[in-house]
Structures are given as structure tokens and as C-alpha cells.
Coordinates of C-alpha atoms in Angstrom, one line a residue:
Chain J
M1 CA 198.1 122.9 206.1
R2 CA 200.7 121.5 209.4
L3 CA 198.0 123.2 211.8
R4 CA 195.6 121.5 209.5
S5 CA 196.7 117.7 209.4
I6 CA 197.1 118.2 213.1
Y7 CA 194.1 119.1 214.9
T8 CA 192.4 116.0 211.8
D9 CA 194.9 114.0 213.7
R10 CA 193.2 115.0 217.2
I11 CA 189.5 114.6 216.4
A12 CA 190.4 111.5 214.7
S13 CA 192.4 109.8 217.3
R14 CA 189.3 111.1 219.9
L15 CA 186.7 108.9 217.7
M16 CA 188.5 106.5 217.6
V17 CA 189.3 105.8 221.3
I18 CA 185.4 106.5 221.6
M19 CA 184.6 103.9 219.0
L20 CA 187.1 101.5 219.8
I21 CA 185.4 102.7 224.4
A22 CA 181.8 102.5 223.4
I23 CA 182.8 99.0 221.8
L24 CA 184.0 97.1 225.9
C25 CA 182.0 98.7 227.5
M26 CA 179.5 96.9 225.3
P27 CA 179.6 94.4 227.8
L28 CA 178.5 96.2 231.2
V29 CA 175.6 98.5 228.9
I30 CA 174.2 95.0 228.0
A31 CA 173.8 93.2 231.3
A32 CA 172.6 96.5 233.0
G33 CA 171.0 96.2 230.4
L34 CA 168.2 93.1 231.5
F35 CA 169.5 93.4 234.4
Y36 CA 166.9 96.6 234.2
K37 CA 164.3 95.0 231.9
A38 CA 164.7 92.0 234.7
S39 CA 164.9 93.8 238.0
P40 CA 161.0 93.7 239.0
L41 CA 161.4 89.7 239.1
L42 CA 164.4 90.4 241.1
S43 CA 162.7 92.8 243.3
S44 CA 159.7 89.9 243.7
S45 CA 162.7 86.7 244.6
S46 CA 164.9 85.8 245.9
L47 CA 168.2 84.4 243.5
W48 CA 168.8 82.0 244.7
E49 CA 164.3 80.9 244.4
L50 CA 165.1 81.5 241.3
I51 CA 167.9 79.3 239.7
A52 CA 167.3 76.5 242.6
G53 CA 163.6 76.5 242.0
S54 CA 162.1 74.4 239.4
A55 CA 158.3 75.1 239.2
W56 CA 157.2 76.8 236.6
A57 CA 153.5 78.1 236.1
P58 CA 154.4 81.9 234.3
T59 CA 150.9 82.7 234.2
R60 CA 150.8 82.5 238.8
G61 CA 153.7 84.2 238.4
V62 CA 156.4 81.2 240.1
F63 CA 159.8 80.9 237.5
G64 CA 162.6 78.2 238.9
F65 CA 164.8 77.5 236.7
R66 CA 166.3 75.2 237.6
P67 CA 165.7 72.7 234.4
F68 CA 166.6 74.8 232.3
I69 CA 169.8 75.6 233.5
A70 CA 170.2 71.2 234.2
G71 CA 169.0 70.7 230.5
S72 CA 171.3 73.3 229.6
L73 CA 174.1 71.2 231.2
Y74 CA 173.1 68.4 229.4
V75 CA 172.7 69.3 226.5
T76 CA 176.6 71.1 227.3
L77 CA 178.1 67.2 228.6
F78 CA 176.6 65.4 226.5
A79 CA 178.8 67.4 222.5
F80 CA 181.3 68.0 224.7
L81 CA 181.7 64.0 225.7
F82 CA 181.4 63.4 221.4
A83 CA 183.5 66.6 220.4
S84 CA 186.1 66.4 222.6
P85 CA 188.1 63.3 221.6
V86 CA 187.5 63.5 217.8
C87 CA 188.9 66.9 218.0
L88 CA 192.0 65.9 220.1
L89 CA 193.1 63.8 217.6
A90 CA 192.1 65.7 214.9
A91 CA 194.0 68.7 215.9
L92 CA 197.4 66.0 216.7
Y93 CA 196.5 64.6 213.1
L94 CA 196.9 68.9 210.7
T95 CA 199.3 69.6 213.0
Q96 CA 202.1 66.8 214.1
F97 CA 201.1 63.4 211.7
A98 CA 199.7 65.2 208.6
R99 CA 201.4 66.4 205.2
A100 CA 201.3 69.8 204.4
R101 CA 199.2 68.3 200.3
L102 CA 196.6 67.4 203.5
V103 CA 196.5 70.1 205.3
K104 CA 196.2 72.5 202.9
I105 CA 192.4 70.4 201.6
L106 CA 191.0 70.3 205.3
H107 CA 191.8 73.4 206.7
P108 CA 189.6 74.9 204.2
V109 CA 186.5 72.6 205.2
I110 CA 187.8 73.5 208.9
D111 CA 186.5 77.2 207.9
I112 CA 183.3 76.2 206.2
L113 CA 182.5 74.3 208.6
A114 CA 182.4 77.1 211.4
G115 CA 180.8 79.2 208.9
L116 CA 177.8 77.5 207.7
P117 CA 174.7 78.7 210.6
S118 CA 173.2 77.6 213.0
V119 CA 170.0 77.2 211.6
I120 CA 172.0 74.5 208.9
Y121 CA 172.5 72.2 212.0
G122 CA 169.4 71.9 213.2
V123 CA 168.2 71.0 209.4
W124 CA 170.4 68.7 209.3
G125 CA 170.3 67.6 212.6
I126 CA 166.5 67.3 211.9
L127 CA 166.6 65.1 208.5
V128 CA 169.9 63.0 210.4
V129 CA 170.1 62.9 213.9
V130 CA 166.9 63.2 214.7
P131 CA 165.5 59.7 213.5
L132 CA 168.3 57.8 213.7
I133 CA 167.9 58.1 217.2
S134 CA 164.2 57.0 216.8
F135 CA 165.8 54.3 214.8
L136 CA 168.0 53.1 217.5
A137 CA 166.8 53.9 220.5
E138 CA 163.6 50.8 218.7
D139 CA 167.2 48.9 217.6
W140 CA 168.9 47.7 220.3
F141 CA 167.1 49.3 223.5
G142 CA 163.3 49.2 222.3
V143 CA 161.9 52.4 223.4
Q144 CA 160.1 54.6 221.6
T145 CA 160.9 57.6 220.7
T146 CA 160.2 60.2 218.4
G147 CA 164.2 61.1 218.3
Y148 CA 164.1 64.7 219.7
S149 CA 165.9 64.7 223.0
I150 CA 168.9 65.8 224.3
L151 CA 171.0 63.4 222.9
A152 CA 169.8 64.9 219.9
G153 CA 170.7 68.1 221.2
G154 CA 174.4 66.7 222.5
V155 CA 176.0 65.1 219.0
V156 CA 174.4 68.0 217.2
L157 CA 175.9 71.0 219.0
A158 CA 179.2 68.0 219.5
V159 CA 179.4 69.2 215.6
M160 CA 179.1 72.5 215.6
C161 CA 181.8 72.8 218.1
I162 CA 184.2 70.8 216.2
P163 CA 185.4 73.3 214.6
Y164 CA 185.8 76.2 217.0
M165 CA 187.1 73.2 219.7
L166 CA 189.7 72.5 216.4
N167 CA 191.0 75.4 215.7
M168 CA 191.8 76.8 219.5
L169 CA 193.4 73.6 219.4
I170 CA 196.0 73.2 216.1
E171 CA 196.6 76.7 217.8
V172 CA 198.1 75.1 220.6
F173 CA 199.7 72.5 219.3
R174 CA 201.7 75.3 217.2
T175 CA 202.8 76.5 219.7
V176 CA 204.8 73.5 220.9
P177 CA 208.4 74.4 221.0
A178 CA 209.9 72.6 218.0
G179 CA 213.1 71.9 219.7
L180 CA 211.4 69.8 222.1
K181 CA 209.6 68.3 220.3
E182 CA 214.0 67.5 218.5
A183 CA 215.1 66.9 222.4
A184 CA 212.4 64.0 222.2
L185 CA 213.1 62.5 218.9
S186 CA 216.8 62.4 219.1
V187 CA 217.0 60.2 221.9
G188 CA 214.8 57.8 220.9
A189 CA 210.5 58.5 220.9
T190 CA 208.9 57.3 219.1
H191 CA 206.4 60.4 216.9
W192 CA 204.1 59.1 219.2
E193 CA 205.7 59.0 221.7
T194 CA 207.1 61.9 221.5
V195 CA 202.8 64.0 220.9
K196 CA 202.2 61.9 224.6
H197 CA 204.9 63.1 226.3
I198 CA 205.9 66.3 225.4
V199 CA 203.3 67.4 223.1
I200 CA 200.2 67.1 224.8
R201 CA 201.9 67.7 228.3
K202 CA 203.5 70.8 226.7
S203 CA 199.7 72.0 225.4
L204 CA 197.7 71.5 228.5
P205 CA 197.0 74.3 229.7
G206 CA 195.5 75.8 226.5
I207 CA 193.8 71.6 225.8
F208 CA 192.4 72.8 228.8
S209 CA 191.3 76.3 228.0
A210 CA 189.5 75.4 224.7
F211 CA 188.1 73.0 226.5
G212 CA 186.3 75.5 228.2
L213 CA 186.2 77.8 225.7
S214 CA 183.9 75.7 223.7
I215 CA 181.6 74.8 226.4
A216 CA 180.8 78.3 227.0
K217 CA 180.5 78.5 223.4
A218 CA 178.6 75.6 223.4
F219 CA 176.5 76.4 226.3
G220 CA 174.9 79.4 225.0
E221 CA 174.6 77.9 220.9
T222 CA 170.6 78.8 220.6
I223 CA 168.7 77.9 217.5
A224 CA 170.0 74.3 216.4
V225 CA 169.1 72.9 219.7
M226 CA 166.0 74.0 219.5
M227 CA 164.8 72.8 217.2
V228 CA 166.2 69.1 217.6
V229 CA 165.4 69.1 221.9
G230 CA 161.5 69.1 221.9
N231 CA 161.8 71.7 224.7
S232 CA 159.5 70.7 227.0
I233 CA 159.5 71.0 230.3
G234 CA 161.0 69.2 232.7
F235 CA 163.9 67.3 233.1
S236 CA 165.3 64.5 233.4
L237 CA 168.3 61.4 233.4
N238 CA 167.6 59.8 230.7
P239 CA 169.2 61.3 227.2
L240 CA 166.3 60.8 224.8
Q241 CA 163.9 62.0 226.8
P242 CA 164.1 65.9 225.1
G243 CA 165.1 68.7 226.8
Y244 CA 164.9 72.6 227.7
P245 CA 168.1 74.2 227.6
L246 CA 168.5 77.9 228.6
P247 CA 167.9 79.9 225.7
A248 CA 165.0 77.5 223.7
L249 CA 163.3 78.8 226.6
I250 CA 164.0 82.6 225.9
A251 CA 163.5 82.1 222.1
N252 CA 160.7 80.5 222.1
N253 CA 158.3 82.1 224.4
Y254 CA 159.0 85.9 223.0
G255 CA 156.0 85.8 220.6
E256 CA 153.7 85.6 224.6
M257 CA 155.8 87.0 226.9
L258 CA 154.8 90.4 226.5
S259 CA 150.6 89.5 227.8
I260 CA 151.9 87.6 230.7
P261 CA 153.2 89.8 233.0
M262 CA 156.5 89.4 234.6
Y263 CA 157.8 87.3 231.7
D264 CA 159.5 88.8 230.1
A265 CA 161.1 89.9 233.1
A266 CA 161.6 85.9 233.3
L267 CA 163.1 85.6 230.9
M268 CA 165.4 88.5 229.8
F269 CA 166.7 87.6 233.7
A270 CA 167.1 83.4 231.7
A271 CA 169.0 85.8 228.8
L272 CA 171.6 87.8 232.1
L273 CA 172.3 84.8 234.2
L274 CA 172.7 83.1 230.3
L275 CA 176.1 86.8 229.2
V276 CA 177.4 86.3 233.0
I277 CA 177.5 82.8 233.0
I278 CA 179.2 82.2 229.1
L279 CA 180.8 85.7 229.9
V280 CA 183.2 84.4 233.2
I281 CA 183.5 81.0 231.6
N282 CA 185.2 83.5 228.4
L283 CA 187.8 86.1 231.1
V284 CA 189.1 83.3 232.7
F285 CA 189.7 80.9 230.9
R286 CA 191.4 83.5 228.4
F287 CA 192.6 84.5 230.7
I288 CA 194.6 80.4 230.9
I289 CA 195.7 81.2 227.1
Y290 CA 196.8 84.5 227.8
R291 CA 198.8 83.4 230.7
T292 CA 200.7 80.5 228.8
Q293 CA 201.3 83.3 225.9
L294 CA 202.7 85.3 227.2
R295 CA 205.8 82.9 229.0
Chain D
M1 CA 208.8 46.0 223.0
K2 CA 209.7 47.3 219.2
K3 CA 207.0 45.5 218.3
R4 CA 203.9 46.7 220.6
K5 CA 206.2 50.9 220.2
L6 CA 205.3 49.9 215.7
L7 CA 201.9 48.5 216.2
E8 CA 201.0 52.1 219.0
E9 CA 202.3 53.9 216.8
R10 CA 200.7 52.7 213.5
F11 CA 197.1 52.5 215.8
F12 CA 197.1 56.4 216.7
R13 CA 198.5 57.4 212.5
Y14 CA 195.3 55.9 211.8
L15 CA 193.2 57.1 214.8
T16 CA 194.0 60.9 214.2
G17 CA 194.1 60.3 210.7
A18 CA 190.3 58.9 210.6
A19 CA 189.6 61.8 213.5
A20 CA 190.6 64.5 210.8
W21 CA 189.0 62.5 208.1
S22 CA 185.7 62.5 209.7
L23 CA 185.7 66.0 209.8
M24 CA 185.9 65.9 205.0
A25 CA 182.6 62.9 206.2
I26 CA 180.5 65.4 208.1
L27 CA 181.4 68.4 206.1
L28 CA 180.1 66.0 202.6
L29 CA 177.3 64.8 204.6
I30 CA 175.2 67.5 205.8
I31 CA 175.7 69.8 202.1
G32 CA 175.1 66.5 201.1
V33 CA 171.7 65.5 203.1
I34 CA 171.0 69.4 202.4
F35 CA 171.0 69.5 198.4
Y36 CA 169.5 66.0 198.0
R37 CA 166.5 66.5 201.0
G38 CA 166.0 70.0 199.3
F39 CA 166.8 70.3 195.5
N40 CA 163.0 69.2 193.7
A41 CA 161.7 72.1 196.3
L42 CA 164.2 74.7 195.1
T43 CA 162.3 75.8 191.7
P44 CA 163.2 78.7 190.4
D45 CA 160.5 80.5 192.0
M46 CA 161.3 79.7 195.3
I47 CA 164.5 82.4 194.3
L48 CA 162.8 85.3 191.9
R49 CA 158.8 84.9 193.5
L50 CA 157.6 86.0 197.1
P51 CA 154.9 84.0 198.7
K52 CA 151.7 84.3 197.3
G53 CA 149.1 84.5 199.4
G54 CA 148.9 80.1 201.3
F55 CA 152.2 80.0 200.6
Y56 CA 152.6 78.5 204.0
Y57 CA 149.6 75.3 203.1
G58 CA 152.0 74.8 200.0
G59 CA 150.4 77.6 198.1
E60 CA 152.7 79.0 195.4
G61 CA 155.7 81.9 195.1
G62 CA 159.0 82.3 196.8
V63 CA 161.3 82.9 199.7
L64 CA 162.7 85.9 197.8
N65 CA 161.1 88.4 200.6
A66 CA 163.8 86.4 203.2
I67 CA 167.3 86.3 200.9
V68 CA 166.1 90.2 200.1
G69 CA 165.5 91.0 204.5
S70 CA 168.8 88.1 205.4
L71 CA 170.7 90.1 202.2
Y72 CA 169.5 94.2 204.2
I73 CA 170.1 93.1 207.8
A74 CA 173.5 92.1 207.0
G75 CA 175.0 94.7 205.2
G76 CA 173.3 97.6 206.9
A77 CA 174.5 95.8 210.2
T78 CA 177.8 95.5 207.7
L79 CA 178.0 98.4 207.6
L80 CA 177.2 99.8 210.7
A81 CA 180.4 97.3 212.1
I82 CA 183.1 98.9 209.5
L83 CA 182.1 102.6 210.7
A84 CA 182.6 101.0 214.7
G85 CA 184.8 98.5 214.0
F86 CA 187.1 99.4 211.6
P87 CA 188.1 103.1 213.9
A88 CA 189.1 100.6 216.4
A89 CA 191.3 98.1 214.8
L90 CA 193.3 101.5 214.1
F91 CA 193.7 102.7 217.1
I92 CA 194.4 99.3 218.0
N93 CA 197.5 99.3 216.3
V94 CA 198.1 102.5 215.5
H95 CA 197.8 104.6 218.6
L96 CA 198.8 102.0 220.9
I97 CA 201.7 100.7 219.2
R98 CA 204.5 101.0 222.0
F99 CA 201.0 99.6 225.4
T100 CA 202.0 96.7 224.5
R101 CA 200.3 95.5 227.9
T102 CA 196.8 98.0 227.5
R103 CA 196.9 96.0 223.6
N104 CA 196.7 92.9 225.2
F105 CA 194.5 93.3 227.7
I106 CA 192.3 94.9 224.6
R107 CA 192.7 91.8 222.9
Y108 CA 191.9 90.6 226.6
L109 CA 188.4 91.1 226.3
L110 CA 187.6 91.9 223.1
D111 CA 187.9 88.0 222.5
A112 CA 186.2 87.2 225.4
L113 CA 183.0 90.0 224.1
W114 CA 183.1 87.4 221.0
G115 CA 182.0 84.2 222.8
I116 CA 179.6 86.1 224.6
P117 CA 175.8 84.0 222.2
S118 CA 173.9 85.5 219.6
I119 CA 170.7 85.2 221.7
V120 CA 172.1 87.2 224.3
Y121 CA 172.5 89.9 221.5
G122 CA 168.6 89.0 220.4
A123 CA 167.2 89.7 223.8
F124 CA 169.7 93.0 224.5
G125 CA 168.2 94.2 221.3
F126 CA 164.5 93.2 222.1
T127 CA 164.6 95.7 225.6
L128 CA 166.8 98.2 223.7
M129 CA 164.8 98.8 220.6
L130 CA 160.9 98.5 224.1
L131 CA 163.3 100.9 225.9
M132 CA 163.0 103.6 222.2
G133 CA 159.4 102.4 221.8
M134 CA 160.4 100.8 218.3
Q135 CA 158.8 98.0 217.2
A136 CA 160.4 94.9 215.5
S137 CA 162.3 96.0 212.2
L138 CA 164.9 96.6 209.2
L139 CA 166.2 99.1 211.9
A140 CA 166.2 97.4 214.5
G141 CA 167.9 94.0 213.1
I142 CA 170.3 96.0 211.3
I143 CA 171.2 97.5 215.3
T144 CA 170.8 94.5 216.7
V145 CA 173.5 91.9 214.6
A146 CA 175.7 94.9 213.7
L147 CA 176.4 94.7 217.6
L148 CA 176.6 91.2 217.7
I149 CA 179.1 91.3 214.8
I150 CA 181.6 94.3 215.8
P151 CA 184.0 92.0 217.9
I152 CA 184.4 90.0 215.4
M153 CA 184.7 92.7 212.6
V154 CA 187.6 94.2 214.5
R155 CA 189.0 91.0 216.1
T156 CA 189.7 89.2 212.5
F157 CA 190.6 92.8 210.8
D158 CA 193.0 93.8 214.3
E159 CA 194.3 89.9 213.8
V160 CA 195.8 91.0 210.9
L161 CA 196.6 94.8 210.9
S162 CA 199.7 92.6 213.9
T163 CA 201.5 91.1 211.3
I164 CA 202.5 94.2 210.1
P165 CA 205.7 94.9 210.9
R166 CA 206.8 97.7 213.1
G167 CA 209.1 99.1 210.8
L168 CA 206.4 99.9 208.5
P169 CA 204.5 102.8 211.3
E170 CA 207.6 103.8 212.6
A171 CA 209.3 104.7 209.6
A172 CA 205.4 106.8 208.7
F173 CA 205.9 108.7 212.2
A174 CA 209.7 109.3 211.5
L175 CA 209.1 110.7 208.2
G176 CA 206.4 113.4 210.4
S177 CA 203.5 112.3 209.7
T178 CA 200.3 112.1 212.5
N179 CA 199.2 108.8 214.4
T180 CA 195.9 109.4 211.7
Q181 CA 198.4 109.9 208.4
T182 CA 199.2 106.6 209.6
A183 CA 196.4 104.9 210.1
F184 CA 194.1 105.7 207.4
R185 CA 197.5 106.1 204.5
V186 CA 199.5 103.3 206.0
I187 CA 198.1 100.9 208.2
F188 CA 194.8 100.5 205.9
R189 CA 196.2 99.9 202.5
Q190 CA 198.4 97.5 204.2
G191 CA 195.8 95.5 205.5
M192 CA 193.8 95.6 202.6
P193 CA 193.2 92.4 202.7
G194 CA 193.0 91.6 206.5
F195 CA 190.2 94.1 205.3
I196 CA 187.9 92.6 203.5
T197 CA 188.2 88.9 204.9
A198 CA 187.0 90.8 208.0
V199 CA 184.4 92.5 207.0
L200 CA 183.3 89.1 204.4
L201 CA 183.7 86.8 207.8
S202 CA 181.4 89.0 209.7
F203 CA 179.0 89.4 207.2
G204 CA 178.5 85.4 206.8
R205 CA 177.6 86.0 210.6
G206 CA 175.3 88.2 209.3
I207 CA 173.6 86.5 206.9
G208 CA 173.7 83.4 209.0
D209 CA 172.0 83.9 212.3
A210 CA 169.1 83.7 213.5
A211 CA 168.3 83.9 217.2
S212 CA 169.4 87.9 216.8
V213 CA 166.7 88.7 214.9
L214 CA 163.5 86.2 216.2
F215 CA 163.2 88.8 218.9
T216 CA 164.1 92.5 216.4
A217 CA 163.3 91.8 212.7
G218 CA 160.3 90.5 212.8
Y219 CA 158.6 89.0 209.7
T220 CA 157.2 89.3 206.9
D221 CA 156.3 88.4 203.6
R222 CA 156.8 92.3 201.5
I223 CA 160.8 93.5 200.6
P224 CA 160.8 96.2 203.3
V225 CA 161.1 99.9 201.5
N226 CA 162.5 101.7 204.6
L227 CA 164.1 100.7 207.6
D228 CA 160.6 100.7 210.6
E229 CA 159.3 97.9 207.9
P230 CA 159.3 94.4 209.6
A231 CA 161.8 92.1 207.1
A232 CA 162.2 88.6 207.1
T233 CA 165.5 86.5 206.6
L234 CA 166.9 83.6 205.4
P235 CA 168.1 81.4 208.8
L236 CA 164.3 82.3 209.9
A237 CA 162.6 81.6 207.1
I238 CA 163.8 78.1 207.0
F239 CA 162.6 77.4 210.8
F240 CA 159.2 78.9 210.3
Q241 CA 158.8 76.6 207.2
L242 CA 160.0 72.9 207.9
G243 CA 157.2 73.9 212.1
S244 CA 155.1 72.9 209.9
P245 CA 153.3 69.6 209.5
I246 CA 152.9 70.3 205.3
P247 CA 155.5 68.2 203.6
E248 CA 155.7 70.4 200.9
V249 CA 156.4 73.4 202.7
R250 CA 158.9 71.1 204.6
D251 CA 160.3 70.5 201.6
R252 CA 160.3 73.9 200.3
A253 CA 162.3 75.0 204.5
F254 CA 165.3 72.8 202.2
A255 CA 164.4 73.7 199.6
S256 CA 165.5 77.1 201.4
A257 CA 168.4 75.7 204.0
I258 CA 170.2 74.8 199.5
I259 CA 170.2 79.1 199.2
L260 CA 170.9 79.9 202.3
T261 CA 174.2 77.4 202.1
V262 CA 175.6 78.5 198.5
I263 CA 175.4 82.2 200.0
I264 CA 177.3 81.2 202.9
L265 CA 179.5 79.1 200.3
I266 CA 179.9 81.7 198.2
I267 CA 181.2 84.2 200.7
S268 CA 183.8 81.8 202.2
I269 CA 185.2 81.2 198.6
I270 CA 185.1 85.0 197.3
S271 CA 187.3 85.4 200.1
R272 CA 190.1 82.2 200.5
A273 CA 190.3 83.8 196.9
I274 CA 191.0 87.4 198.0
G275 CA 193.6 86.2 200.8
H276 CA 194.7 84.0 197.7
K277 CA 195.6 86.7 195.8
F278 CA 197.1 89.0 198.0
K279 CA 199.2 86.6 199.3

């Protein structure tokens, strides 16, 4: 009986550690798989040509990803500009000002927002954001546009990022020791002054990381952005113009990629690029969070 | 001077409050608009029937194929993810309980894994599918979605397990139980509510994700009966119907969006109810 439980333990422990290692190796396997598919493209043109080139002609075998990378960055920038002030203020309210009863009402709201699928955000974008932008652009600037634009992508992406960023910020503000706040209050600071000088200053690295991780998340978001951003090649600085982010490029062209030579390699290269960028951002900012938590 | 302080205090109290309550407004706006636009097209037919001929030109039928396909894919993927993720999470919290640094490092990697976007998993699933000589199918979709939700499952379950007081496994060890016995008989039982939350969260994520099944699951008007048949999914049904220029078909996309939203809300309510029950 005793022997049997020792043997079960050995076998089960082996299996468990194998599962864990397999899961941790997943990013490497994914990167290797994508690299393998992208390698024909990498051997025919240099990495720099691919990233910095702006010509896009799949039928001629010319692939320059610059407009797509720029489109992704631009949409992400708008999303960040819209989402970060809202999240910062809301997180401060929920952790510093609000009564427990209000927090209890708002927490499920954040959870549901975080759980809504991206298609739903995309549908909402098409129903509300796109027509609104089209209307306002004509009303305020006299510009005729369909509304399918970088700006619409940024707004939808911002709303999608809010629950994610907010949850991290709440976590960050919660770790500020109560003693520090009490010290500030006891020397006569008002509530807001305590928040401004103690809470925010103490959590700066955490805020910084939460922003970074949200940017990484926004960068890889696909369906919702693709539904409202217009998807036309060619980059312009005008946010009312349509754009074409990197994830949308992959999702939009999977149908035809097997019929044109090198096209599949190019799309897999795009996925690899996305993976590497996002993984690096994640590793860096998560590291900052862990460092501050350990201290 | 005092007055300015008071003013500043008031101003920021209201400003932060407004930011927080705007979230509620956003949620109500999203759900309200989708229900308002889709409600008229949401007939019993939509939920209970398969698409008939000419459905995508405004013909008769419903999206039962997509509802069932989504449930199949999310269900299968959740099952696979449990098989892989559940032992891994227990391992972190039982076998590695003395190795805090290793544990923290593993959590760090898992958190980073969580951040990989679903389109990358989709592209990788597609590569894997070609490599194994498969067609777009239910199985390929299940595997891809499983890869996507494994980190979510492990990390959520692990988060709950890590709150179990250390004395509990220590007591089990002191009584002479092996690592495995401690993991499955003591820690798992204690972490049951966390396990259910993790499963429901993963299931919800699996049912709502479109980018990963876009490449791998295909699309069909029938309900798949075999693993090698393609399967329709609800997010893609919404996406494709929205691409139509015909108003009736677009209305049906909004009705499908209601169905998906309701499924997600039900999952959220169940997991909340379970969380309360165990508290």
C-alpha cells in the first residue's frame, strides 16, 4: 500500500512537471513554428527591408511592413491617450475615495466589461463610434468621411483596454501602505494632497508598468479594430483616414495567402513580429512589477 | 489658501467619481445599443434553426450551427486546458511550495504568456494544422483555443491556490501523505471554487474569441458531428453577417451579438454566484 502510493506519486509528479514545462515552453514553440514558416521570406529579403520598407505588392513578392507597423502604433497611441486618464482617475476613485458599497457595485461592471468578446466591441464601434465620427467630422471640420478610421479604431480599442488597465492600476494602488497615507493626513494634508503626493508617487513604477502592459495588449488586439479601422493600405497622419494595423492584415488575408507564393510566409512573419514585440514588452514591464512587489 | 485646497479636493473627488461612473455608462451603452438594434431580428428561429438556403441573402433560418459550434469548441478547448493546466497549477502550489523564487519566476513567465494576442495563436494553430496535414476543422479549432486559454486557466487557478494557508499542506505532509496525495486530496478540494472560476473564465474567453478560430475552425452551415469537420462559431457568424450589404442580414448580425452577449453574461453571473457561495 505504501509502496503503491510512492509509485503513483512518482508517476503523477513526472506528468505534472512535464505539463508545466510544456506550458512554459509554449512561446518558444510558437516562435519556432512561425519562424519556420516565415523563413523563405527572411532568406530572400533582409529583416530591415521587411520592417522599414513601405512597398506592398504581394503578387510581385514585395513585402514592406512599415505602413502596417505604423498603423498599429498610431491606433495604439490613440487608445492609450483615451484610456489612460480615465483609468487613472477611476482607479484612484475606487481605491481612495469611494465607499465600499459603491465599489461593490462597480466591480462586477468592470468584470463584465473585461469579459465581453472583442466582436461585441466591434459591433458597438460600428453602431456608435463610426457614425458619430462621421457626423462630427462633417459638422466640425466639414470633412466628408465614412467614419471608418484610425480614430474609430483608437476609441474602440481604448474602451476595450479600460478594464484591463484599470484592474492593474487598482492592484497597484492597493499596495500603497496605509501607514504612509496616515502619516501624510496627520501632518495636515488634505485627502487629495495625500493621493497626489503619496499614493501616486509611491506607485509610479506600477502605473508605468500598467500602462506598458495595456499598450502591449492594445497592440495585438485584432477583430474589434479590424471592424472599424477601414483597412486600406497607405499610412497618413490624419486620424480621420482609414488605416491598416498589423493584426488586421493577418486576419484579413488568410483566405488568399495560400494562392500567392511567399504571401503565407509574409503573414507568418507579421505574426512573429507581433509575438516578439508583445512578448518583449510584457517581459520588461512584468519584471518591473515583480521587482517593486518584492521590495 | 484654505479655500483653494477645499476647491481642489472637491474638484478631484468629483472628477475621479465621474471617471469611475462613466464605466457603468459605457457598459450600459454597449449592451443597450446592441439589444436595441438586434432585438427585432431576434426570433426563436434565430436560436433554434440552422441556416436555410439563401440565409445570407435574407432567407430563412438561424444561427444554431454557430451557437453549437462555439459551445463545442469552447467546451473541448476548456477540457484540454483542464487536462494540461490543472496539474501544472497544482504542481506550482504543492511540489514547489518551498521554492519561492522558482515559483515567482514561473508566475512571471505565465503572466507574460497571458499577454500573447489571440491572432498569434491563430497563426500558429494554422501552421500546426498545415504541418499535420489537417484541414480547417473542429479539432484544429479546439487545439488552438486550448493553447490560448491554458495560461488564463493556470494563472487564475494558481491565484486562488496561492491564498491557501501554508499550514494546510504542511499538516498533510506531517501526516505522511505524498506530494500527489496532498495535491489532489487536500489542495484541490480547498481550491475547488477557484477551479470552477478558472474553468468558467476560460470557457467564456474561448467562446468569445474570434481571431484564433478564424484560421483554424473554418465555417459551415451544418452542425459538425466529427472532429475533422469544420465548425461555425458565433463571433465569426456575427463578423461575416455584418459584412453583408443587405439590411436584414446585418440585423441578424446584431441579433447574433445579443445571443453571444447573453451567453457571456450568464457565465459571468454563474461564476459570481459560485464565488459568493464559497465565501
